[in-house]
mmCIF file of C-alpha atoms in Angstrom:
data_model
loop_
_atom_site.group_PDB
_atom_site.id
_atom_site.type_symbol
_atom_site.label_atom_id
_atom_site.label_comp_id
_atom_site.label_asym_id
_atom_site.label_seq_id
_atom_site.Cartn_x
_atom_site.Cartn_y
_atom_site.Cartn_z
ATOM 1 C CA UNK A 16 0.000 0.000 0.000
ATOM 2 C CA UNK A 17 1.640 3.448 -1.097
ATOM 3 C CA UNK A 18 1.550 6.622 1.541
ATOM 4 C CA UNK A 19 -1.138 8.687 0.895
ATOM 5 C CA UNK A 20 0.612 11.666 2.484
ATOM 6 C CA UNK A 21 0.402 14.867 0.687
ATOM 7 C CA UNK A 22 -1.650 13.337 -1.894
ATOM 8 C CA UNK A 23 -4.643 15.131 -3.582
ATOM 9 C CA UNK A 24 -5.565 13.023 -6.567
ATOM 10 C CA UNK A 25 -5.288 9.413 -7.357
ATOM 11 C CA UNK A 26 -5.498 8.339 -11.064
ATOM 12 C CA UNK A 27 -6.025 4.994 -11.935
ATOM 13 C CA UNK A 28 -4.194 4.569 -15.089
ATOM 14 C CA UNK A 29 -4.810 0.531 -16.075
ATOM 15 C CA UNK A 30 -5.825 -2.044 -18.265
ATOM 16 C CA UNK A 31 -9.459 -2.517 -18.350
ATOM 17 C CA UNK A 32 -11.580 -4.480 -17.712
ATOM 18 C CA UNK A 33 -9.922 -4.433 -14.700
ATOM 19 C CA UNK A 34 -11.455 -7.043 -12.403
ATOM 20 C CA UNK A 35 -12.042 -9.524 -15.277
ATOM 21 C CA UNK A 36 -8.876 -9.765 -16.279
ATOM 22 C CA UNK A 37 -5.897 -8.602 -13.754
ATOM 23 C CA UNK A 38 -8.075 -9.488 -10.771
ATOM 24 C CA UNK A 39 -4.698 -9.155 -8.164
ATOM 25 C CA UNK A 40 -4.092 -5.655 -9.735
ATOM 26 C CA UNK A 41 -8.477 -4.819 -9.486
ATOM 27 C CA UNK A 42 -7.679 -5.969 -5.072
ATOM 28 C CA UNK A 43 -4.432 -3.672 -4.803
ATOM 29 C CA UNK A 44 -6.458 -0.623 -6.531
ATOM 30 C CA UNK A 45 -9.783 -1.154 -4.496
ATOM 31 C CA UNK A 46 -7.695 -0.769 -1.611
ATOM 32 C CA UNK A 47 -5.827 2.138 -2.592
ATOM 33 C CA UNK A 48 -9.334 4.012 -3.472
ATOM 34 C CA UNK A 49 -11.261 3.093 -0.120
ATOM 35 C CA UNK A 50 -7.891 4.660 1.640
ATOM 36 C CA UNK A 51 -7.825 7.569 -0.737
ATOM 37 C CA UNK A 52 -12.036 7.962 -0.265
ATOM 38 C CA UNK A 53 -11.424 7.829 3.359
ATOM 39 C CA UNK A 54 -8.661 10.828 3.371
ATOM 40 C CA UNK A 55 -10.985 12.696 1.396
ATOM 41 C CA UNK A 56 -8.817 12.278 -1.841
ATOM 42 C CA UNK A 57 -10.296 12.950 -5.497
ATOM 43 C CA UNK A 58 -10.042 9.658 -7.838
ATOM 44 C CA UNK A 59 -10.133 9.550 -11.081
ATOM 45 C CA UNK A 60 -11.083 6.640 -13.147
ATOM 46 C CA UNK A 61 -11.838 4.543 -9.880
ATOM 47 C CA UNK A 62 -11.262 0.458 -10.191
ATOM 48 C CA UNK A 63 -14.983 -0.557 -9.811
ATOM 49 C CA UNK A 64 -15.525 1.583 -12.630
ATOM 50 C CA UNK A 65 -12.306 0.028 -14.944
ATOM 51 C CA UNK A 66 -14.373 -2.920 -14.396
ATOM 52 C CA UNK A 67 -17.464 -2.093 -16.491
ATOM 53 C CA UNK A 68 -15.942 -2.242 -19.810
ATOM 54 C CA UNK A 69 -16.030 -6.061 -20.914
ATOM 55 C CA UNK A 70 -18.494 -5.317 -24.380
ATOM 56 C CA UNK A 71 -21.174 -7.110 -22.636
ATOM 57 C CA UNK A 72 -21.072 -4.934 -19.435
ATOM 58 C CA UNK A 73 -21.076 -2.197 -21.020
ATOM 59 C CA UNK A 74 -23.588 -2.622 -23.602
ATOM 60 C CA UNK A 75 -26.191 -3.549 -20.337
ATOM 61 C CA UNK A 76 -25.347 -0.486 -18.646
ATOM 62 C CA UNK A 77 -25.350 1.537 -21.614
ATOM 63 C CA UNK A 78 -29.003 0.445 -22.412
ATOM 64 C CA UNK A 79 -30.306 0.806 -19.327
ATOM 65 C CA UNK A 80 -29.006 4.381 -19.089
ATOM 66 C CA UNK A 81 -31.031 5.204 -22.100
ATOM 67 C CA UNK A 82 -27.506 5.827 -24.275
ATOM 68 C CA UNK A 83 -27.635 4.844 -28.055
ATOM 69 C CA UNK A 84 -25.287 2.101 -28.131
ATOM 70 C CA UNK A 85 -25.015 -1.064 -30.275
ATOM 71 C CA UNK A 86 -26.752 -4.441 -28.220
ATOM 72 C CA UNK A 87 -24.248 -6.584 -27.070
ATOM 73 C CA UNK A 88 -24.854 -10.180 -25.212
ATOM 74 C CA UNK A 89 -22.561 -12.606 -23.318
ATOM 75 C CA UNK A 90 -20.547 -15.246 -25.119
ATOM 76 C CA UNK A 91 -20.284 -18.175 -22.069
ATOM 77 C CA UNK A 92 -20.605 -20.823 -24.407
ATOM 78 C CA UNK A 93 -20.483 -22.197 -27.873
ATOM 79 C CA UNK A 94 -24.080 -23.531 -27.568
ATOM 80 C CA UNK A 95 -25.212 -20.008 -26.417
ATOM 81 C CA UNK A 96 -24.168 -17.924 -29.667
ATOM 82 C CA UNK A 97 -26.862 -19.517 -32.263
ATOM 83 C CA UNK A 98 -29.248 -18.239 -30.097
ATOM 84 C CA UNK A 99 -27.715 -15.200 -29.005
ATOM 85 C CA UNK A 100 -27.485 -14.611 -32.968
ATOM 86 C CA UNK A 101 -31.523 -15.210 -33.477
ATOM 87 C CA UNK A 102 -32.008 -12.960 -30.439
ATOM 88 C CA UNK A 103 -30.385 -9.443 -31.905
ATOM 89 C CA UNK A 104 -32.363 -10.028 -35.122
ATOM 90 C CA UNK A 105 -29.278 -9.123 -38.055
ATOM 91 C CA UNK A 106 -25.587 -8.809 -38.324
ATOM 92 C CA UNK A 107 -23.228 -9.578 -35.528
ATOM 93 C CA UNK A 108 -20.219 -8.296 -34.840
ATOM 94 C CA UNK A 109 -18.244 -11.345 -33.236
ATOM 95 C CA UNK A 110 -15.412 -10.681 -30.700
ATOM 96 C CA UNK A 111 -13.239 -11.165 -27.246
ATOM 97 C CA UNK A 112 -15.568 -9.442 -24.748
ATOM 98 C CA UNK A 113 -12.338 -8.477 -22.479
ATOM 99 C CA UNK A 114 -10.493 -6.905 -25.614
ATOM 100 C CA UNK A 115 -10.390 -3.643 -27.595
ATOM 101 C CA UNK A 116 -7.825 -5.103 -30.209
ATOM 102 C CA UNK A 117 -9.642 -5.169 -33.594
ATOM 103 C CA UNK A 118 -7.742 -8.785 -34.786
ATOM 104 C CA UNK A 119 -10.058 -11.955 -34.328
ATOM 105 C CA UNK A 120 -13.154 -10.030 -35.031
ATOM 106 C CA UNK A 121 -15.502 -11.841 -37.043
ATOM 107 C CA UNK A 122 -19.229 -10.461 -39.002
ATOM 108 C CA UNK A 123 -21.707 -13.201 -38.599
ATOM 109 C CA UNK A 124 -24.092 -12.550 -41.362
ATOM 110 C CA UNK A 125 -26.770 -15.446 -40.558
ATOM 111 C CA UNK A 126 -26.979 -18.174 -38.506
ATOM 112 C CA UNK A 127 -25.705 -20.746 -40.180
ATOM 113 C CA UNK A 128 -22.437 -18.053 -40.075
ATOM 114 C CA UNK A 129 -23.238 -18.605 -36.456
ATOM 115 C CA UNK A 130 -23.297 -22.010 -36.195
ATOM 116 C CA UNK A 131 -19.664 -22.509 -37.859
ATOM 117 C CA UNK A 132 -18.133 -19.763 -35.492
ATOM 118 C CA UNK A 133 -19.316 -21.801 -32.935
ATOM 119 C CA UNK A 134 -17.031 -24.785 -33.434
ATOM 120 C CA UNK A 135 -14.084 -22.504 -33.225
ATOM 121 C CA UNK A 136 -14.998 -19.861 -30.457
ATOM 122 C CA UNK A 137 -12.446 -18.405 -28.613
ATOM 123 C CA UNK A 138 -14.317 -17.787 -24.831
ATOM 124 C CA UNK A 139 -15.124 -15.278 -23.386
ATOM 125 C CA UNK A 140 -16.532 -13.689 -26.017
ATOM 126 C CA UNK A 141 -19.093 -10.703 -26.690
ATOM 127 C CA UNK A 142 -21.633 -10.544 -29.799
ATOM 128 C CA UNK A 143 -22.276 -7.471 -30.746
ATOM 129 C CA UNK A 144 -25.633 -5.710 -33.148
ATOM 130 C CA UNK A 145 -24.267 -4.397 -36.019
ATOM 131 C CA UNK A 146 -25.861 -0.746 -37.124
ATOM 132 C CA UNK A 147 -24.579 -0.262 -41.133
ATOM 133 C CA UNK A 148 -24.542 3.164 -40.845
ATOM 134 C CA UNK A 149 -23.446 3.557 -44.589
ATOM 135 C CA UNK A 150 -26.789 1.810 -45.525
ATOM 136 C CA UNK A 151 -28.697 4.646 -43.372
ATOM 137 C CA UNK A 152 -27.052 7.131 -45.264
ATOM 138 C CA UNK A 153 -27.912 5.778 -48.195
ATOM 139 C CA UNK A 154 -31.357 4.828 -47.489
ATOM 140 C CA UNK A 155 -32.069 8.431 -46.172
ATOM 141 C CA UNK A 156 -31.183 9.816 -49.750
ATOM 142 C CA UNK A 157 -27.499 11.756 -48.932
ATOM 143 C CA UNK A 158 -25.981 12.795 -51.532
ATOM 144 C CA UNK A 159 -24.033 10.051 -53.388
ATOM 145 C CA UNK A 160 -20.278 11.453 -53.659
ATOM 146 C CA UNK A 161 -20.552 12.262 -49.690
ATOM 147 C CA UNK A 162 -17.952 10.078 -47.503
ATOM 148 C CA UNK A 163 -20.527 8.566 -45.174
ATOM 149 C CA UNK A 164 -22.774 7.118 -48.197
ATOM 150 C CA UNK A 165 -19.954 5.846 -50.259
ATOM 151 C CA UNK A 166 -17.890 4.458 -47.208
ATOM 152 C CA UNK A 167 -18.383 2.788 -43.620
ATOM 153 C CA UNK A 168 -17.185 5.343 -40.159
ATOM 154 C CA UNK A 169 -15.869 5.275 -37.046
ATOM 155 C CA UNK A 170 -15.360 8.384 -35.075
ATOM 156 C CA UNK A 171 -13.563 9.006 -31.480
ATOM 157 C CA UNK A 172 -13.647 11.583 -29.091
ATOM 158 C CA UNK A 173 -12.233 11.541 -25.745
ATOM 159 C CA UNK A 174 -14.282 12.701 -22.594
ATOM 160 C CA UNK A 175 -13.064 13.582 -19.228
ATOM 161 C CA UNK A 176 -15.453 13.793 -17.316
ATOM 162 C CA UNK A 177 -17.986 17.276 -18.737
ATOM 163 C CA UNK A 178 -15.499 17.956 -21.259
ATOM 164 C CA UNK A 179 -15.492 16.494 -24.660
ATOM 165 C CA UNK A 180 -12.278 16.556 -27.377
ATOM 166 C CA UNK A 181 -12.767 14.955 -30.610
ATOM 167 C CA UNK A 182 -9.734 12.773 -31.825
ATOM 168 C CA UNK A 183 -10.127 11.494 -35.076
ATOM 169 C CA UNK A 184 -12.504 10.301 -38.118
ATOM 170 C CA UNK A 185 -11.755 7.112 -40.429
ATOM 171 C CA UNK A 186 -13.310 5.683 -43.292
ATOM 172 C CA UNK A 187 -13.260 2.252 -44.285
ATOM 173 C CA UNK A 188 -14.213 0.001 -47.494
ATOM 174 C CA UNK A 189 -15.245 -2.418 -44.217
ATOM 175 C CA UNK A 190 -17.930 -2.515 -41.723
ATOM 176 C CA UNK A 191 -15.900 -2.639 -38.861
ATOM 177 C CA UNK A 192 -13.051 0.879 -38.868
ATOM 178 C CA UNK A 193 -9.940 0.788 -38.254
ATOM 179 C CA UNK A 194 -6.809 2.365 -38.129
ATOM 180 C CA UNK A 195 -5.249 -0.538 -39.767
ATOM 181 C CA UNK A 196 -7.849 -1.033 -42.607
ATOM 182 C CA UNK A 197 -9.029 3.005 -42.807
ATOM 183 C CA UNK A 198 -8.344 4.676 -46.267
ATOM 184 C CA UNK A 199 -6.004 6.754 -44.445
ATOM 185 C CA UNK A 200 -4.118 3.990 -44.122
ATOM 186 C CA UNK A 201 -4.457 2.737 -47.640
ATOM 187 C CA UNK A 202 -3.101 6.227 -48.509
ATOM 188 C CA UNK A 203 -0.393 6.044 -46.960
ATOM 189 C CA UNK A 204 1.063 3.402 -49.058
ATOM 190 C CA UNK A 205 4.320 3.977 -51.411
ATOM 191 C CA UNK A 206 2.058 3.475 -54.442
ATOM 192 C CA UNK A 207 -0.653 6.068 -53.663
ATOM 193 C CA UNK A 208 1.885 8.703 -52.488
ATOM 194 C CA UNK A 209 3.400 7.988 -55.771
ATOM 195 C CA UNK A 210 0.133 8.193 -57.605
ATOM 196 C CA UNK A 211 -0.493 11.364 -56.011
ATOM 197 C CA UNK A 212 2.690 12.650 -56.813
ATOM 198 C CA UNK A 213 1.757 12.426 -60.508
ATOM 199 C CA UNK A 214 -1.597 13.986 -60.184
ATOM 200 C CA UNK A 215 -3.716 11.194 -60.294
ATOM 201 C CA UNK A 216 -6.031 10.056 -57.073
ATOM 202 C CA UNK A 217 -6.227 12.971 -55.288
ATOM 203 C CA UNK A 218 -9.966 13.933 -54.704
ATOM 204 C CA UNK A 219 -10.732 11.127 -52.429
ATOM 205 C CA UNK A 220 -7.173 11.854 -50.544
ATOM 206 C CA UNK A 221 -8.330 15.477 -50.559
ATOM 207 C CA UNK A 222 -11.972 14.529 -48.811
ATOM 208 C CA UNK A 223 -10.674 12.243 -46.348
ATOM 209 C CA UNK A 224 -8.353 14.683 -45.200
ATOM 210 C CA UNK A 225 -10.088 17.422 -45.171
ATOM 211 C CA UNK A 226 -13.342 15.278 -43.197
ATOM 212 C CA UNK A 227 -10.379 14.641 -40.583
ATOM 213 C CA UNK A 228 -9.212 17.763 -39.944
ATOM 214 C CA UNK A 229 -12.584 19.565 -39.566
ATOM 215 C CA UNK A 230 -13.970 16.921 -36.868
ATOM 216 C CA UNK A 231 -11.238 17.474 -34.928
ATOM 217 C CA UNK A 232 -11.802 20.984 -35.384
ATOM 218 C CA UNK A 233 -15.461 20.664 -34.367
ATOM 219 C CA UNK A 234 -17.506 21.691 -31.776
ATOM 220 C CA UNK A 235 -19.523 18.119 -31.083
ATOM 221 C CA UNK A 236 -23.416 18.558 -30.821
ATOM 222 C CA UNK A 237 -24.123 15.268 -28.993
ATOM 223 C CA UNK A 238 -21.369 16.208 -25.931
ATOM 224 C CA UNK A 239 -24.034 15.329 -23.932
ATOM 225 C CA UNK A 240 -24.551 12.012 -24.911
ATOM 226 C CA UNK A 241 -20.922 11.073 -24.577
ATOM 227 C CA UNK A 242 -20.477 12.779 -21.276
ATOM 228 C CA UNK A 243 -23.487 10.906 -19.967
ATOM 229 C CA UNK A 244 -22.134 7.330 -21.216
ATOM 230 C CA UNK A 245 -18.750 7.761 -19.778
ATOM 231 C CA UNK A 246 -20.259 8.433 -16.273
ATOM 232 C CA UNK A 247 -22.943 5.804 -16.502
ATOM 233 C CA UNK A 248 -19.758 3.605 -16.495
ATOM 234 C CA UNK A 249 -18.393 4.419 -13.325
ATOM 235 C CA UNK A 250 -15.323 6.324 -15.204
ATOM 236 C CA UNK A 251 -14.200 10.243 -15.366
ATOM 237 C CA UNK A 252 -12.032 9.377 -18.539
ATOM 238 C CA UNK A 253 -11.897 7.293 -21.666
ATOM 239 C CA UNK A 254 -12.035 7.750 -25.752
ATOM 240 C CA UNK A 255 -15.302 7.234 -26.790
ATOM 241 C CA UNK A 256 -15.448 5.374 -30.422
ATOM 242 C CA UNK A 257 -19.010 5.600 -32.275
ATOM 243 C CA UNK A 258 -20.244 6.440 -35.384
ATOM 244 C CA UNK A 259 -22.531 9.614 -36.461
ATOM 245 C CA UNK A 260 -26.206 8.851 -37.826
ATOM 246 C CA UNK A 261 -27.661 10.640 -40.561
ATOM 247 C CA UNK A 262 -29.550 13.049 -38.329
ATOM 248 C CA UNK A 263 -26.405 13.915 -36.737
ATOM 249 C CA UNK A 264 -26.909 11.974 -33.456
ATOM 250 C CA UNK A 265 -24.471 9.152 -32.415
ATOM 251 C CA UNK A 266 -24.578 5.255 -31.988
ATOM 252 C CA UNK A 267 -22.245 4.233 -29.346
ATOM 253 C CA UNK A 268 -19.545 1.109 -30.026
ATOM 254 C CA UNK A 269 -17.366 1.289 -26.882
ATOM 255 C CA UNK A 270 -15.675 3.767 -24.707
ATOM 256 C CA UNK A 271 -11.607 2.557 -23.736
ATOM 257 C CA UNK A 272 -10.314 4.370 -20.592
ATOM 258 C CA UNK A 273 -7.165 2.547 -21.159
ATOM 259 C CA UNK A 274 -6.272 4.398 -24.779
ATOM 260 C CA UNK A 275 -3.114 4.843 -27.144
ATOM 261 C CA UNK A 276 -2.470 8.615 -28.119
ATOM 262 C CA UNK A 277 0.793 7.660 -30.685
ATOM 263 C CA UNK A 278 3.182 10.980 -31.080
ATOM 264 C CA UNK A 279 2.242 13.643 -33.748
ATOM 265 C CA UNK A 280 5.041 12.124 -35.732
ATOM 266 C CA UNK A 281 4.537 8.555 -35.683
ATOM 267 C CA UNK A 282 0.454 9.119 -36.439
ATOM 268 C CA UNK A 283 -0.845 8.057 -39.570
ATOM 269 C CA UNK A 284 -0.104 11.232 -43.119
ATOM 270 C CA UNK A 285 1.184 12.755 -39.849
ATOM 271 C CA UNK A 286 1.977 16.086 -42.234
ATOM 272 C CA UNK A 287 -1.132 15.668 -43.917
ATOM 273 C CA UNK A 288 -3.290 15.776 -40.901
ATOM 274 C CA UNK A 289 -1.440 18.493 -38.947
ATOM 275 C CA UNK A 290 -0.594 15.201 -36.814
ATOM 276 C CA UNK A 291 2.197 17.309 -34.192
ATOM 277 C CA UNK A 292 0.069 20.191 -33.788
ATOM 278 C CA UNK A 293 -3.495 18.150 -32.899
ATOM 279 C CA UNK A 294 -1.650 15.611 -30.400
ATOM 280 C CA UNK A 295 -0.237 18.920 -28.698
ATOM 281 C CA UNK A 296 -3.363 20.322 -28.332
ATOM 282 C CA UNK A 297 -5.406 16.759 -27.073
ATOM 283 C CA UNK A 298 -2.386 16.482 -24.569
ATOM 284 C CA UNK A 299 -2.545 20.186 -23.475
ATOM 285 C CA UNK A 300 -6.331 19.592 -23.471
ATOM 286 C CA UNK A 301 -6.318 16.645 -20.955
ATOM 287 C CA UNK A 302 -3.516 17.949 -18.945
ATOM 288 C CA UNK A 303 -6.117 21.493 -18.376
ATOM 289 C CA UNK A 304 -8.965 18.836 -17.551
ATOM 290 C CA UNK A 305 -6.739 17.002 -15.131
ATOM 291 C CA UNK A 306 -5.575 20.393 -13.430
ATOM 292 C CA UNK A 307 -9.184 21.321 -13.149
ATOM 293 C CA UNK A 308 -9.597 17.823 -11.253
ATOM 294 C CA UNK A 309 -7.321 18.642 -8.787
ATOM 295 C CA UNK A 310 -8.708 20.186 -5.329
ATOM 296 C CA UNK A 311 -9.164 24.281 -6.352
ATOM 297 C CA UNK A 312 -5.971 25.370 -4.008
ATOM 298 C CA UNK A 313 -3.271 23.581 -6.389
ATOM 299 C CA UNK A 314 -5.433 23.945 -9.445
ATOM 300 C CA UNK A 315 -3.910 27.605 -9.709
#
């Protein structure tokens, strides 16, 4: 147990979910927090809260808070995902329920997809609804040559606790975004810088880029909604990743309090995207949020 003395905020920064899967470390920080609670110290992200962030856990809470969020249900065994599949009525997004990594991921289409996953699932797992947010766009007639009807999103913002940054915005050829399979990414390639170099490619470059830039510019209308789904979680801090509906509200895939903000440099078209400068000002932004944490006497 380490002395509390002169301490006036404790931050748990650690792998989630927390209990689930380092349940030693989940006992040392409980203990920590009741002694810090019992001094009258501020926490922030507290252990029971790193705890609610297995997909299924979340998804419950997240549903009965009212937040729009994709369905999730528990994976305990293999006979239980058939059902599980018939139960959320469409597409399934199949994947570890302890993990935020996007390899082993699997889209179950039907369930006879279901069925076959089963003989080779990897426990514990999560099922999650999938929303095909690119269809929505389409169906509710947006213009054809925008981004979001001609390719699948994923957006993040980061929240700490009433205060709301957005991060970044990818677009994807598949359902589920990523940084590895984003068209940033696939720009990024010797043969498309090359391509660009000679003129050719460059409106789609151009958009992307440009989409980027101005949502991390942006002022988000739906702060409320991520604010509200962070604390309904138990946590003060995490980076929110969801996607943006047609009418401009937001479905909810999973919030990470344990995320990865890579250097300016080392970020994906780093020059392209003003990479240095928007890291800068997401540290400097969560280093003001974390002074405004502290009790008001050391905040100035």
């Amino acid at each position: 147990m380490p002395s509390l003395q002169g301490v006036s905020l404790v931050v748990f920064w650690l792998g989630d979910p927390l209990r689930q899967k380092y349940p030693g470390c989940y006992a040392q920080a409980v203990e920590i927090a009741e002694a810090a609670s019992g001094r009258g110290i501020a926490l922030i992200n507290p252990p029971q809260g790193l705890s609610n962030t297995s997909k299924a856990c979340q998804s419950g809470i997240w549903t009965e808070a009212g937040i729009p969020s994709a369905q999730a249900r528990f994976i305990s065994s293999a006979s239980d995902l058939p059902q599980a599949f018939a139960s959320l009525g469409g597409p399934c997004i199949l994947r570890g329920d302890e993990t935020h990594a996007e390899h082993s991921v699997m889209v179950l289409k039907s369930r006879s997809d279901a069925e076959l996953a089963a003989r080779s699932l990897q426990l514990p797992a999560a099922l999650i609804r999938v929303h095909d947010i690119r269809a929505q766009y389409r169906a509710a007639g947006t213009d054809p040559s925008s981004l979001y009807a001609r390719f699948h999103h994923k957006a993040r913002a980061f929240v700490f606790r009433g205060e709301v940054k957005a991060s970044h915005l990818f677009f994807s050829r598949e359902m589920i975004v990523g940084l590895s399979n984003s068209l940033l990414a696939r720009e990024s390639r010797p043969r498309r810088r090359m391509l660009r170099q000679l003129g050719l490619r460059r409106t789609l470059f151009e958009d992307i880029i440009a989409e980027d830039i101005a949502f991390f510019s942006s002022s988000l209308p739906y702060k409320d909604v991520l604010v509200r789904a962070v604390a309904a979680l138990g946590l003060d801090v995490a980076a929110v990743d969801y996607s943006i509906r047609p009418d401009g509200t937001p479905i909810l895939w999973e919030a990470n309090p344990y995320f990865s903000l890579p250097r300016g440099e080392a970020s994906v078209l780093s020059e392209e995207r003003k990479a240095v400068i928007r890291v800068n000002a997401s540290v400097d932004w969560m280093a003001g949020c974390l002074r405004a944490a502290l009790p008001e006497r050391l905040a100035s």
